[in-house]
XYZ file of C-alpha atoms in Angstrom:
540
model
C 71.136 -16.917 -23.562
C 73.689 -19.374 -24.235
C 77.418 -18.625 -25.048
C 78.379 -20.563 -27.856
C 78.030 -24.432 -26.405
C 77.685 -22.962 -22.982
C 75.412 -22.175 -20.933
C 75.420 -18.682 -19.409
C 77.120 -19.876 -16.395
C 79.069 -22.936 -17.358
C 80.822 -19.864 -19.208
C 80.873 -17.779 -15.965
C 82.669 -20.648 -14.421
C 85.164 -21.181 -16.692
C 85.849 -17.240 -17.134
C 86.174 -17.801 -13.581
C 88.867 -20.733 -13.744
C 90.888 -18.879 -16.338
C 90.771 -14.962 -15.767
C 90.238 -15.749 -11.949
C 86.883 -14.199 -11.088
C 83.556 -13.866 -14.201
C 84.647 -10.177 -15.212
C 81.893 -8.826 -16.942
C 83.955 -7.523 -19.482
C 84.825 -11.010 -20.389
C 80.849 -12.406 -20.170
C 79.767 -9.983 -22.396
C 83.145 -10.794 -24.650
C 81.849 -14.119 -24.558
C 79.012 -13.237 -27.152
C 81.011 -10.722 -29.060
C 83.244 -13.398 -30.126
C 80.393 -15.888 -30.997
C 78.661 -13.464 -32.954
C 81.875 -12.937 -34.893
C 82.357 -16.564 -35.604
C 78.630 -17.000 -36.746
C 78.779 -14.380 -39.201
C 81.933 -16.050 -41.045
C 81.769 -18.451 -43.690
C 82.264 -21.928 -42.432
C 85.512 -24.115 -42.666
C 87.699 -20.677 -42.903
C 90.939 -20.424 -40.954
C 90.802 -16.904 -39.246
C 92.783 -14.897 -37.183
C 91.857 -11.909 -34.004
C 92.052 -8.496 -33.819
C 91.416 -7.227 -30.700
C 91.197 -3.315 -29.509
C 91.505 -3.625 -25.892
C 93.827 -5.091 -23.618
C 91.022 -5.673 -20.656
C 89.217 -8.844 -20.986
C 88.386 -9.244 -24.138
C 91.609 -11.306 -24.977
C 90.588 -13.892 -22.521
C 87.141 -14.316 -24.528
C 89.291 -14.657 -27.374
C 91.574 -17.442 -26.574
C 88.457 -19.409 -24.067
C 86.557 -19.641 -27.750
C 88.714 -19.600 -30.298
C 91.722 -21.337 -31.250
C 93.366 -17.535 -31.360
C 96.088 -16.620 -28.823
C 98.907 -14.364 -27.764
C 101.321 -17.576 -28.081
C 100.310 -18.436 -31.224
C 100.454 -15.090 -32.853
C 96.558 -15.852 -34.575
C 95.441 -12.852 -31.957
C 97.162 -9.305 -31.904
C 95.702 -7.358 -29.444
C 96.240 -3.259 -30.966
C 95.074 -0.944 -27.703
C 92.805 1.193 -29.093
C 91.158 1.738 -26.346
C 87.416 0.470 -27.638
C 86.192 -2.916 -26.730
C 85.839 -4.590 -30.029
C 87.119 -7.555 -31.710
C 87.374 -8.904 -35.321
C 87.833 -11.966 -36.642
C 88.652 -12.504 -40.444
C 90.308 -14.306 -42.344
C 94.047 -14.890 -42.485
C 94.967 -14.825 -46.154
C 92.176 -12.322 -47.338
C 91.886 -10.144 -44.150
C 88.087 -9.913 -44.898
C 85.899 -10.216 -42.061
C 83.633 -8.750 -39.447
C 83.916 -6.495 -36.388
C 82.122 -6.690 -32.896
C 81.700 -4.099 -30.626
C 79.133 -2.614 -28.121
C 76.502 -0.490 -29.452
C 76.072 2.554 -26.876
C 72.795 3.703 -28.775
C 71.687 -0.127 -27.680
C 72.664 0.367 -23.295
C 69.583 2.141 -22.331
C 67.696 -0.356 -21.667
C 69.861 -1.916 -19.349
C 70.785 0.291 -16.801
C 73.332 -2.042 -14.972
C 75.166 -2.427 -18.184
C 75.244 0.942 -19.247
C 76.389 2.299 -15.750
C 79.341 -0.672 -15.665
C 80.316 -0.268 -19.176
C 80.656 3.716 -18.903
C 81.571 3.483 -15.696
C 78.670 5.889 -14.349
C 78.489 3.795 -11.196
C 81.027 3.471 -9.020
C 82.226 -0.245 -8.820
C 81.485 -0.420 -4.641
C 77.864 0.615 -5.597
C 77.767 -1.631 -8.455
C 74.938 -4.960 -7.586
C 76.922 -7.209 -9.116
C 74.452 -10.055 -9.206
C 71.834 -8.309 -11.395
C 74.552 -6.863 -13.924
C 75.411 -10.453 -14.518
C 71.545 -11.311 -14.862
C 71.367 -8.312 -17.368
C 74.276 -9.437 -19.536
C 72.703 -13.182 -19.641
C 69.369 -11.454 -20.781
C 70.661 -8.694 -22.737
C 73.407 -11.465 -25.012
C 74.129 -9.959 -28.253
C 71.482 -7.742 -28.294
C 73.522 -4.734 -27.157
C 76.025 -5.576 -29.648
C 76.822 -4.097 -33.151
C 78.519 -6.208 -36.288
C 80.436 -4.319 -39.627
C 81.741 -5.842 -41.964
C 85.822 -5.278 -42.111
C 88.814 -5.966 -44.461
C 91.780 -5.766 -42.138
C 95.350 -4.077 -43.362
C 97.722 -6.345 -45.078
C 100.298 -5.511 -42.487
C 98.460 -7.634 -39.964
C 98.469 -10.777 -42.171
C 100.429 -13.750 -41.848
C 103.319 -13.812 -39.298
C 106.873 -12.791 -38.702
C 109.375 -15.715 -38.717
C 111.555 -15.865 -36.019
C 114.904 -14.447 -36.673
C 118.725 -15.582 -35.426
C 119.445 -16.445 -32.259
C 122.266 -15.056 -30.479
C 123.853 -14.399 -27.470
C 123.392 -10.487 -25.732
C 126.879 -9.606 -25.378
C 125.847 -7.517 -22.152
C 123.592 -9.863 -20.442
C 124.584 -13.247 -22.019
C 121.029 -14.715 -22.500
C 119.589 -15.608 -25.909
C 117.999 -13.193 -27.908
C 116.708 -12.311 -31.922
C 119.606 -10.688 -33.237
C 116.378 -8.658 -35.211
C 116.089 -6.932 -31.635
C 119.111 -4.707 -32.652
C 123.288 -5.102 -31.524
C 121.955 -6.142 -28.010
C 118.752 -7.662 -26.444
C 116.076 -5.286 -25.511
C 115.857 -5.633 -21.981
C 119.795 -4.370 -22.239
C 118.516 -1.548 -24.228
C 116.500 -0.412 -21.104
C 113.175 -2.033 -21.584
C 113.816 -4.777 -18.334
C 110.895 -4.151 -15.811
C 113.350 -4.517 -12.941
C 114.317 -1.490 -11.203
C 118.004 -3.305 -10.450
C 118.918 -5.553 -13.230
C 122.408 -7.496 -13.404
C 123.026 -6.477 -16.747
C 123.091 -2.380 -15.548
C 126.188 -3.187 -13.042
C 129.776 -2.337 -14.362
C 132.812 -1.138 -12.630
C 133.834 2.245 -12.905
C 137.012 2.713 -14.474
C 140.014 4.232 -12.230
C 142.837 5.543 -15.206
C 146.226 6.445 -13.476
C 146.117 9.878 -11.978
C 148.942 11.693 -11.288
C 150.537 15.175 -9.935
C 151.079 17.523 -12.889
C 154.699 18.366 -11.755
C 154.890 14.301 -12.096
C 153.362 13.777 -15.794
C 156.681 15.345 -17.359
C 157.575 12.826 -20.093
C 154.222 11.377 -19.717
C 151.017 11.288 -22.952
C 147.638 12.991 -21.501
C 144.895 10.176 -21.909
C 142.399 12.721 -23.232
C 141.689 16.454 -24.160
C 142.150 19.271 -21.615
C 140.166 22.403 -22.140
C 140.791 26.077 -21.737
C 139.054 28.612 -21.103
C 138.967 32.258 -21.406
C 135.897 34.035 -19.937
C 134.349 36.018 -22.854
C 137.129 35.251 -25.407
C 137.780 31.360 -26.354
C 137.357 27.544 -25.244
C 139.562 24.650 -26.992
C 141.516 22.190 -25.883
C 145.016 23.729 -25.209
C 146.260 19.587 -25.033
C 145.353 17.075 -26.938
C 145.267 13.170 -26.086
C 148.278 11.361 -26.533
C 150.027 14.737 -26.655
C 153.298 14.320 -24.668
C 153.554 16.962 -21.311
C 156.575 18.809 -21.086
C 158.378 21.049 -18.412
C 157.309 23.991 -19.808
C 153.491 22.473 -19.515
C 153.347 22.545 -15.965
C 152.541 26.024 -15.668
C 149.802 26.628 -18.175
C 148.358 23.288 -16.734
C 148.159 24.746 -12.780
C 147.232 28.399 -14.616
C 144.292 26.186 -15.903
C 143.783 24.717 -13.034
C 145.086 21.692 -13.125
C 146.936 20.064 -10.148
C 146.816 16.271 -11.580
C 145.962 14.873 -14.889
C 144.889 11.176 -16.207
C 147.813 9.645 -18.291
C 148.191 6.996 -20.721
C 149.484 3.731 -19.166
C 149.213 0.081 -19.582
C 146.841 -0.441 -16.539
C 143.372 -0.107 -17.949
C 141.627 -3.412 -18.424
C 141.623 -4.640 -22.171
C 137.869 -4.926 -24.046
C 135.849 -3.727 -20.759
C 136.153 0.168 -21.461
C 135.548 2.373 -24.519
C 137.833 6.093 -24.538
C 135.488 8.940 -25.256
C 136.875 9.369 -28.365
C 136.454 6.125 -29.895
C 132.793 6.516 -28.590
C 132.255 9.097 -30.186
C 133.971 8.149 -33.629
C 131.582 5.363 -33.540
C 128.319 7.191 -32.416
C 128.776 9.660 -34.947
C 129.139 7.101 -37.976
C 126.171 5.495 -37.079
C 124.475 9.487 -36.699
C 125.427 11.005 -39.989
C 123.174 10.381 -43.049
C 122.809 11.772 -46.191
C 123.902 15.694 -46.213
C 125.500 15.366 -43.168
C 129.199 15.997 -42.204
C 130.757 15.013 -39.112
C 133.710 17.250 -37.935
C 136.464 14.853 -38.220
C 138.758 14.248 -34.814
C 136.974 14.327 -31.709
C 137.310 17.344 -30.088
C 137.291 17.594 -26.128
C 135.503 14.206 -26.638
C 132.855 15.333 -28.856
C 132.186 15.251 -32.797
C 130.291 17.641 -34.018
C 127.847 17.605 -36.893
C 127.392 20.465 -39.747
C 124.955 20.247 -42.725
C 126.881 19.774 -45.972
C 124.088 20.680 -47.962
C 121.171 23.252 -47.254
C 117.842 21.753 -46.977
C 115.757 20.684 -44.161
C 117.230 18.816 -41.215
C 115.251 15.669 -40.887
C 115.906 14.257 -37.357
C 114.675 10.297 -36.071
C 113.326 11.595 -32.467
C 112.417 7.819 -31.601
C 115.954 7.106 -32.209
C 117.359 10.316 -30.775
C 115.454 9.894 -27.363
C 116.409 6.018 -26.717
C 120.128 6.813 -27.415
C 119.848 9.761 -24.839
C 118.136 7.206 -22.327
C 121.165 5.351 -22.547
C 123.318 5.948 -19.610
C 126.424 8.034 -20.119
C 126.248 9.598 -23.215
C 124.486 12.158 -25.464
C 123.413 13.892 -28.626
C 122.094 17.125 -28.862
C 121.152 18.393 -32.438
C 119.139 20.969 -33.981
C 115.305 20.721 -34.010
C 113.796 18.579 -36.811
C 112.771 20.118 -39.977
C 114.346 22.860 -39.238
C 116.029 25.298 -42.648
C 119.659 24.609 -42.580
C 122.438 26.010 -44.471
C 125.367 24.437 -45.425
C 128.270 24.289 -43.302
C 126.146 24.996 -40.617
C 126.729 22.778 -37.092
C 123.526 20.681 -36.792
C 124.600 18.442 -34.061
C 126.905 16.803 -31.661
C 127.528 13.814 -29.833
C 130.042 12.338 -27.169
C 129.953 9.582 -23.968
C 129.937 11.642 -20.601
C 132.447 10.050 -18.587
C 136.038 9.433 -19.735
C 135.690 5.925 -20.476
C 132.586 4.058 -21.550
C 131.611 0.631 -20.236
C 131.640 -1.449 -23.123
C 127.740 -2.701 -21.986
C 126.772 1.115 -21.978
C 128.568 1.568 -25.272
C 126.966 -1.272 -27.014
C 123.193 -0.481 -25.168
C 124.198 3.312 -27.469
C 125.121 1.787 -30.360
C 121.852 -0.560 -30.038
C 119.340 2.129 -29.766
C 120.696 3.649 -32.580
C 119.762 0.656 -34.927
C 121.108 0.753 -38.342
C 119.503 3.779 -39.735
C 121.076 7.382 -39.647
C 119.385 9.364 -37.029
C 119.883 13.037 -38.854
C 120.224 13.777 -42.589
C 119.675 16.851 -44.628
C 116.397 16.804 -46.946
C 117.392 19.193 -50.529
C 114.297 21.419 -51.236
C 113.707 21.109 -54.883
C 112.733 23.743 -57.144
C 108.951 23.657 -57.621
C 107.091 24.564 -60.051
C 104.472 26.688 -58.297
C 101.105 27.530 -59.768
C 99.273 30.729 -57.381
C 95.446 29.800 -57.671
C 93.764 33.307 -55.930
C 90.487 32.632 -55.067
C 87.495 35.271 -54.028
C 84.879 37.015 -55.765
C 85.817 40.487 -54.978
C 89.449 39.769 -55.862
C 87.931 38.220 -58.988
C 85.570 41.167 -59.895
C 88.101 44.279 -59.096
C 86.429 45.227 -56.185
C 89.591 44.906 -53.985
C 93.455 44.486 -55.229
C 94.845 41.302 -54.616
C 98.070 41.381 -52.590
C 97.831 37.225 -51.562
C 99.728 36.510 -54.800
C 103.087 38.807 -54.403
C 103.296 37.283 -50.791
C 103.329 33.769 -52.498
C 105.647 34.387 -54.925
C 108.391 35.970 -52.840
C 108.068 33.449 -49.726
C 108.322 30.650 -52.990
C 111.057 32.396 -54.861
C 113.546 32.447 -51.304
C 112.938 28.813 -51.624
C 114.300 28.610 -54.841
C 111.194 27.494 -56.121
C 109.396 29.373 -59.174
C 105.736 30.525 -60.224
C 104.921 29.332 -63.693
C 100.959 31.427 -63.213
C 98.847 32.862 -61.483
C 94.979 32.083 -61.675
C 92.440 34.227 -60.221
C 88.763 32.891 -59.612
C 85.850 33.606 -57.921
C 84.050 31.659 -55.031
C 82.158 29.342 -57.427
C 83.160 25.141 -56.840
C 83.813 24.823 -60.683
C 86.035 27.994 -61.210
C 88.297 26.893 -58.756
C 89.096 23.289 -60.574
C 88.808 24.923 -64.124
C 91.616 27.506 -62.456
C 93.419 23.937 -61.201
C 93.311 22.549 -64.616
C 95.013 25.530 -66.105
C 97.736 25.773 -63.620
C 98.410 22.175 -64.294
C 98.313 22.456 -67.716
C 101.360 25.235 -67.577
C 103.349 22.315 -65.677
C 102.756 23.424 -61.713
C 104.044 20.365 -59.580
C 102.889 22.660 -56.549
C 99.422 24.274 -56.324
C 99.103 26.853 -53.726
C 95.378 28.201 -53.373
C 94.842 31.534 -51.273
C 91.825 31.611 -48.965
C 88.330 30.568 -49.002
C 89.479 27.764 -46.367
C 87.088 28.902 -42.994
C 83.499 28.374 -41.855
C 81.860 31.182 -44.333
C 79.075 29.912 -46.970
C 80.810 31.552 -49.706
C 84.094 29.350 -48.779
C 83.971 26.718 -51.081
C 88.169 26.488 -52.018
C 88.506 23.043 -50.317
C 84.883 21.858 -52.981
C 86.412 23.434 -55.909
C 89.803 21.729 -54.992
C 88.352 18.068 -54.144
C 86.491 18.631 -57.677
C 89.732 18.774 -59.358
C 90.923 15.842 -58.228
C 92.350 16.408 -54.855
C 93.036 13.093 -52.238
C 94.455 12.849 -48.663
C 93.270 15.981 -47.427
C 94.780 17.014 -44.104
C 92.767 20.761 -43.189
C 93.192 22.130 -40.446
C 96.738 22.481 -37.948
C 97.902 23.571 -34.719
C 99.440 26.726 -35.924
C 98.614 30.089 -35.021
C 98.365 32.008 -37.401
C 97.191 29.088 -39.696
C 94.832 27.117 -38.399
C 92.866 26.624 -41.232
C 95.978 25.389 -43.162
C 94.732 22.941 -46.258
C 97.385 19.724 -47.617
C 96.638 17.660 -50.194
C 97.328 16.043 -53.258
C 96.204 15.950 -57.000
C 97.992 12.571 -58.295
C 101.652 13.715 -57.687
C 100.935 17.284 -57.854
C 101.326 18.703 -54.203
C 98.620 21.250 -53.070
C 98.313 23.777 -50.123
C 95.619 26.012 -48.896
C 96.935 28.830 -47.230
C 94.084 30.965 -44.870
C 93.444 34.496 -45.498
C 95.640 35.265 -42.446
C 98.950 35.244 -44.336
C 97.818 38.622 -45.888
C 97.996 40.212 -42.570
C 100.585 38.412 -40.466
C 104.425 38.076 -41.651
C 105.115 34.436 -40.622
C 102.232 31.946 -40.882
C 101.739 27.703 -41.174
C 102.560 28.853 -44.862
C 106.512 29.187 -43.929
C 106.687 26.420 -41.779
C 105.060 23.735 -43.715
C 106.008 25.017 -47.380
C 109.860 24.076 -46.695
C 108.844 20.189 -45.973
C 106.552 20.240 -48.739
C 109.416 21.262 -50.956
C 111.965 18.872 -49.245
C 109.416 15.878 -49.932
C 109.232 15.190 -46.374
C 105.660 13.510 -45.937
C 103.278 15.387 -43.906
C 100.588 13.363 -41.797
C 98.189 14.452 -38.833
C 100.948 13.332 -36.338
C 103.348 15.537 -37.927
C 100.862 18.504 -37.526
C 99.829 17.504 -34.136
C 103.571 17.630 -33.180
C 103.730 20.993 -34.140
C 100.940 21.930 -31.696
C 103.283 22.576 -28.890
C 105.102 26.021 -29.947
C 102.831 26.387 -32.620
C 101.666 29.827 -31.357
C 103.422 32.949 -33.291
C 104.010 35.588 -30.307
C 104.079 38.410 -33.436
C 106.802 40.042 -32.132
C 107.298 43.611 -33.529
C 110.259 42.323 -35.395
C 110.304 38.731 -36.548
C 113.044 36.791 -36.374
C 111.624 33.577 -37.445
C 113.206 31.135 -37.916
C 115.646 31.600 -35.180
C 112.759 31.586 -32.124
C 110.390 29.347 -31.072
C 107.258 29.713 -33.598
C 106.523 25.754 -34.397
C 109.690 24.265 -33.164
C-alpha cells in the first residue's frame, strides 16, 4: 500500500535518510498523516498536532509542510501516538491514531506497538511486511476542533542581551535568559562561575571605631535570638566583650574594598526578593532582620502560594523562601513567610537568576473568604420521612457560620432525582450563592444526589477526591452559584474534605482535578483522639 506518492519503500528509504534507520513508528506514521490530509477539504492551509514525541514528528514534517521550525507543528506529549491536522484559523479538523481493537490481526504489529515482544526477539522484516499490508487499516479517524490556544503563533518578542551570560535572548524569557535561570543542559556552564566575595575580616579587639557589615545574632538557649548588632552599627570598647561572650573572635567590617556592581549585601537581597514576594494581603516586616524579611498576613483569608514560582526561586543557588503551605487559613498578623540570600553577599548573576525565576507576579497573597450565602439541601428518605433525626444540617451550619458565612434555609428531601432540584430551586430562590447538599453521593441505588443536582442545572462536576474522610466529595456549579456534596462521613468524623475544601470555595480560589490530586499526598486524617486540625498534617 502506497504512502501518499510513495511507494512503501521509497518511503522506508527516505524515513531512513532522515530519522536514520525506517522506525516503524514512523512507517506506520507515514499513513496516519495521509489519512489526515485526505479527509480535509482541499486548498486549506492547516497546521499539526502531534501527541508523541517518538516518530511521529518525523512523519509529520517528511509529508507535510508542518515543522518544529516553522511553528505549523506543536508536538503536546501526551503520551498516545496520534496526530491531527486542522485547520489554522478554524481549528476544525480530524485526528489519527491507532485503533487497538483493529491489532489482532497482525500479530507483529500488535506485539511492537504494545511492546509485548521484546525488541531482540522482534523479526523485523515481517513487521515491516505487516505494516505495508496492514496501511491504514489499523488506524482510527475523529473528527476534532482543536483549542483556540493552539491557533496562530506567538510573535517573537525583544531581543536583548542576558546580563549574566551576555548572549541574545527574548526579554519575554523573564530578567535573564533561561539557560541562566538553570535550564542549560550542561553540567558546567560559564555563566554558573563567579568569584566568591572575601569582605575585610578583622580581630574583634581591632574593629573598635569600625561599622559591622551585617547583623550579628545572639542567642540564649531557651530564652531569646535577635541580633544584639546591627549593620552599619559602629563597635565600641565596651563591645568587645559581649562580642567574644557571643563568640565572636573577628567580625566582617564595612570598608571600601568590595568590588562595585559584582556583589549584592544580604539585605538589599532580601529588600528586593521580598517586593517582588508580597501580593495582595501580604505584609513584609520592614528592615531586614539578621538578613531575612519576614512575611505576615495583613488580612485573614486563605494563603494562596505560586509553588512553580516558589520552587524555581529555591533552585536558585544561594538563597531561599520558606512560607506557609498553600491554602492554608491564616489570620491576620500572622508570619506567613520569609525570605533571605544564604551567604553574606550575593553574586549579582545569582541575584538576578532569583529575581528571574520570580517573574513579575507575586508569589504569595492572602485570598478574603467572603460571606456566603449558604443554602443546607439534606437529602435521604428516612431523614425526609422522620424515621431518623437529622444531625447533617447543625454540622453545616456551625462549620459555615466560623467562616463567617450564613445559612439563609435549610431543605430537606427525599432520595427521589426531582425532589432534590425542586429543593435546589427553593434554596436559590431564598438567594443561596452556595449550595451544600448532605449525602446520597456513594455507590448505593437509592443515591441519586449527584442526578437530582445535574437536573437542576449543575456543570463542571469534579466527584470524587483524595481525602480521607471524603472521598466521595462532590464540586460543582449551577451558573455562578457554587455547589458541594459533602459524603455521609462528616456526620461521624470531626474534620472531613468538607473543612478543607469549603475555605477555598469561599475564598474563590478555583478548584480543578489537579488541585484535588495535589491534595492526595497528606490527604489521610490520622483521627487523632483530639483534633487539632488545622495545625497538623491532614491535606497539607
Amino acid at each position: 500500500m502506497h504512502i501518499g506518492s510513495y511507494t512503501f519503500q521509497e518511503f522506508k528509504n527516505k524515513a531512513a535518510e532522515f530519522h536514520g534507520y525506517p522506525a516503524p513508528g514512523l512507517l506506520i506514521g507515514g499513513y496516519m498523516v495521509e489519512m489526515a490530509k485526505a479527509a480535509l477539504p482541499p486548498n486549506i492551509l492547516f497546521e499539526a498536532v502531534v501527541e508523541s514525541k517518538k516518530c511521529l514528528p518525523d512523519a509529520v514534517q517528511l509529508l507535510t509542510l508542518c515543522s518544529i521550525g516553522n511553528g505549523w507543528m506543536k508536538i503536546i506529549n501526551l503520551g498516545r501516538y496520534a496526530v491531527s491536522l486542522f485547520d489554522k484559523y478554524t481549528g476544525e479538523g480530524v485526528r489519527v491514531s491507532v485503533d487497538l481493537d483493529k491489532l489482532g490481526n497482525w500479530p507483529e504489529i500488535e506485539g511492537w506497538f504494545l511492546k509485548l515482544v521484546p525488541k531482540k526477539d522482534q523479526d523485523t522484516e515481517k513487521l515491516f511486511r505487516e505494516i505495508e499490508t496492514a496501511g491504514d487499516t489499523i488506524l482510527r479517524l475523529e473528527r476534532v476542533t482543536v483549542q483556540k490556544r493552539l491557533l496562530g503563533h506567538s510573535h517573537m518578542t525583544r531581543i536583548d542581551r542576558c546580563p549574566v551570560c551576555h548572549e541574545a535572548y527574548p526579554v519575554s524569557d523573564g530578567a535573564i535568559c533561561r539557560g541562566c535561570q538553570g535550564e542549560a543542559p550542561y553540567e558546567h556552564s560559564r555563566a554558573m562561575a563567579a568569584e566568591e566575595c572575601m569582605p575585610t575580616r578583622v580581630p574583634v579587639a581591632e574593629a573598635v571605631g569600625r561599622k559591622a557589615l551585617h547583623d550579628m545574632t545572639r542567642i540564649e538557649p531557651g530564652e531569646s535570638k535577635g541580633p544584639e548588632f546591627l549593620a552599619g552599627q559602629t563597635i565600641t570598647a565596651g563591645d568587645v566583650c559581649r562580642l567574644q561572650q557571643m563568640g565572636r573572635n573577628s567580625i566582617y567590617v564595612q570598608d571600601e574594598s568590595l568590588p562595585q556592581g559584582e556583589f549584592v549585601h544580604e539585605n538589599d537581597a532580601a529588600v528586593s526578593f521580598a517586593a517582588r514576594m508580597a501580593g495582595d494581603g501580604i505584609r513584609c516586616s520592614g528592615e531586614p532582620r539578621e538578613g531575612k524579611i519576614d512575611f505576615h498576613a495583613a488580612q485573614s483569608g486563605l494563603l494562596q502560594v505560586d509553588l512553580e514560582a516558589l520552587e524555581r526561586f529555591n533552585l536558585t543557588p544561594n538563597v531561599m523562601c520558606a512560607t506557609r503551605q498553600h491554602c492554608a487559613l491564616v489570620e491576620e498578623g500572622r508570619l506567613v513567610g520569609g525570605t533571605r540570600a544564604i551567604p553574606l553577599f550575593l553574586t549579582r548573576d545569582n541575584f538576578s537568576r532569583a529575581l528571574a525565576a520570580l517573574g513579575d507576579a507575586p508569589i504569595m497573597s492572602i485570598a478574603p473568604l467572603r460571606q456566603a450565602k449558604v443554602g443546607v439541601l439534606v437529602t435521604g428518605t428516612e431523614v425526609f420521612q422522620g424515621l431518623i433525626e437529622d444531625r447533617f444540617a447543625p454540622i453545616i451550619r456551625a462549620k459555615a457560620e466560623a467562616l463567617g458565612s450564613t445559612v439563609v434555609g435549610e431543605e430537606f428531601t427525599p432520595d427521589d432525582r426531582q425532589a432534590i432540584a425542586d429543593g435546589v430551586k427553593k434554596l436559590l430562590d431564598l438567594g443561596a450563592d452556595l449550595i451544600v447538599t448532605t449525602a446520597g453521593l456513594s455507590v448505593d441505588p437509592d443515591d441519586v444526589t449527584r442526578k437530582g443536582l445535574e437536573d437542576a442545572g449543575m456543570t463542571d462536576a469534579l466527584h470524587g477526591a483524595p481525602i480521607l474522610p471524603g472521598a466521595m466529595t462532590l464540586i460543582g456549579r449551577i451558573g455562578s452559584v457554587q455547589v458541594m456534596g459533602v459524603p455521609a462521613c462528616a456526620l461521624f468524623f470531626k474534620t472531613t474534605s468538607l473543612d478543607v475544601l469549603l475555605p477555598r470555595l469561599l475564598a474563590g480560589v478555583p478548584i480543578t482535578r489537579r488541585d484535588l490530586a495535589r491534595i492526595g499526598e497528606g490527604g489521610v486524617c490520622l483521627q487523632c483522639n483530639t483534633c487539632t486540625y488545622p495545625k497538623c498534617t491532614f491535606a497539607k
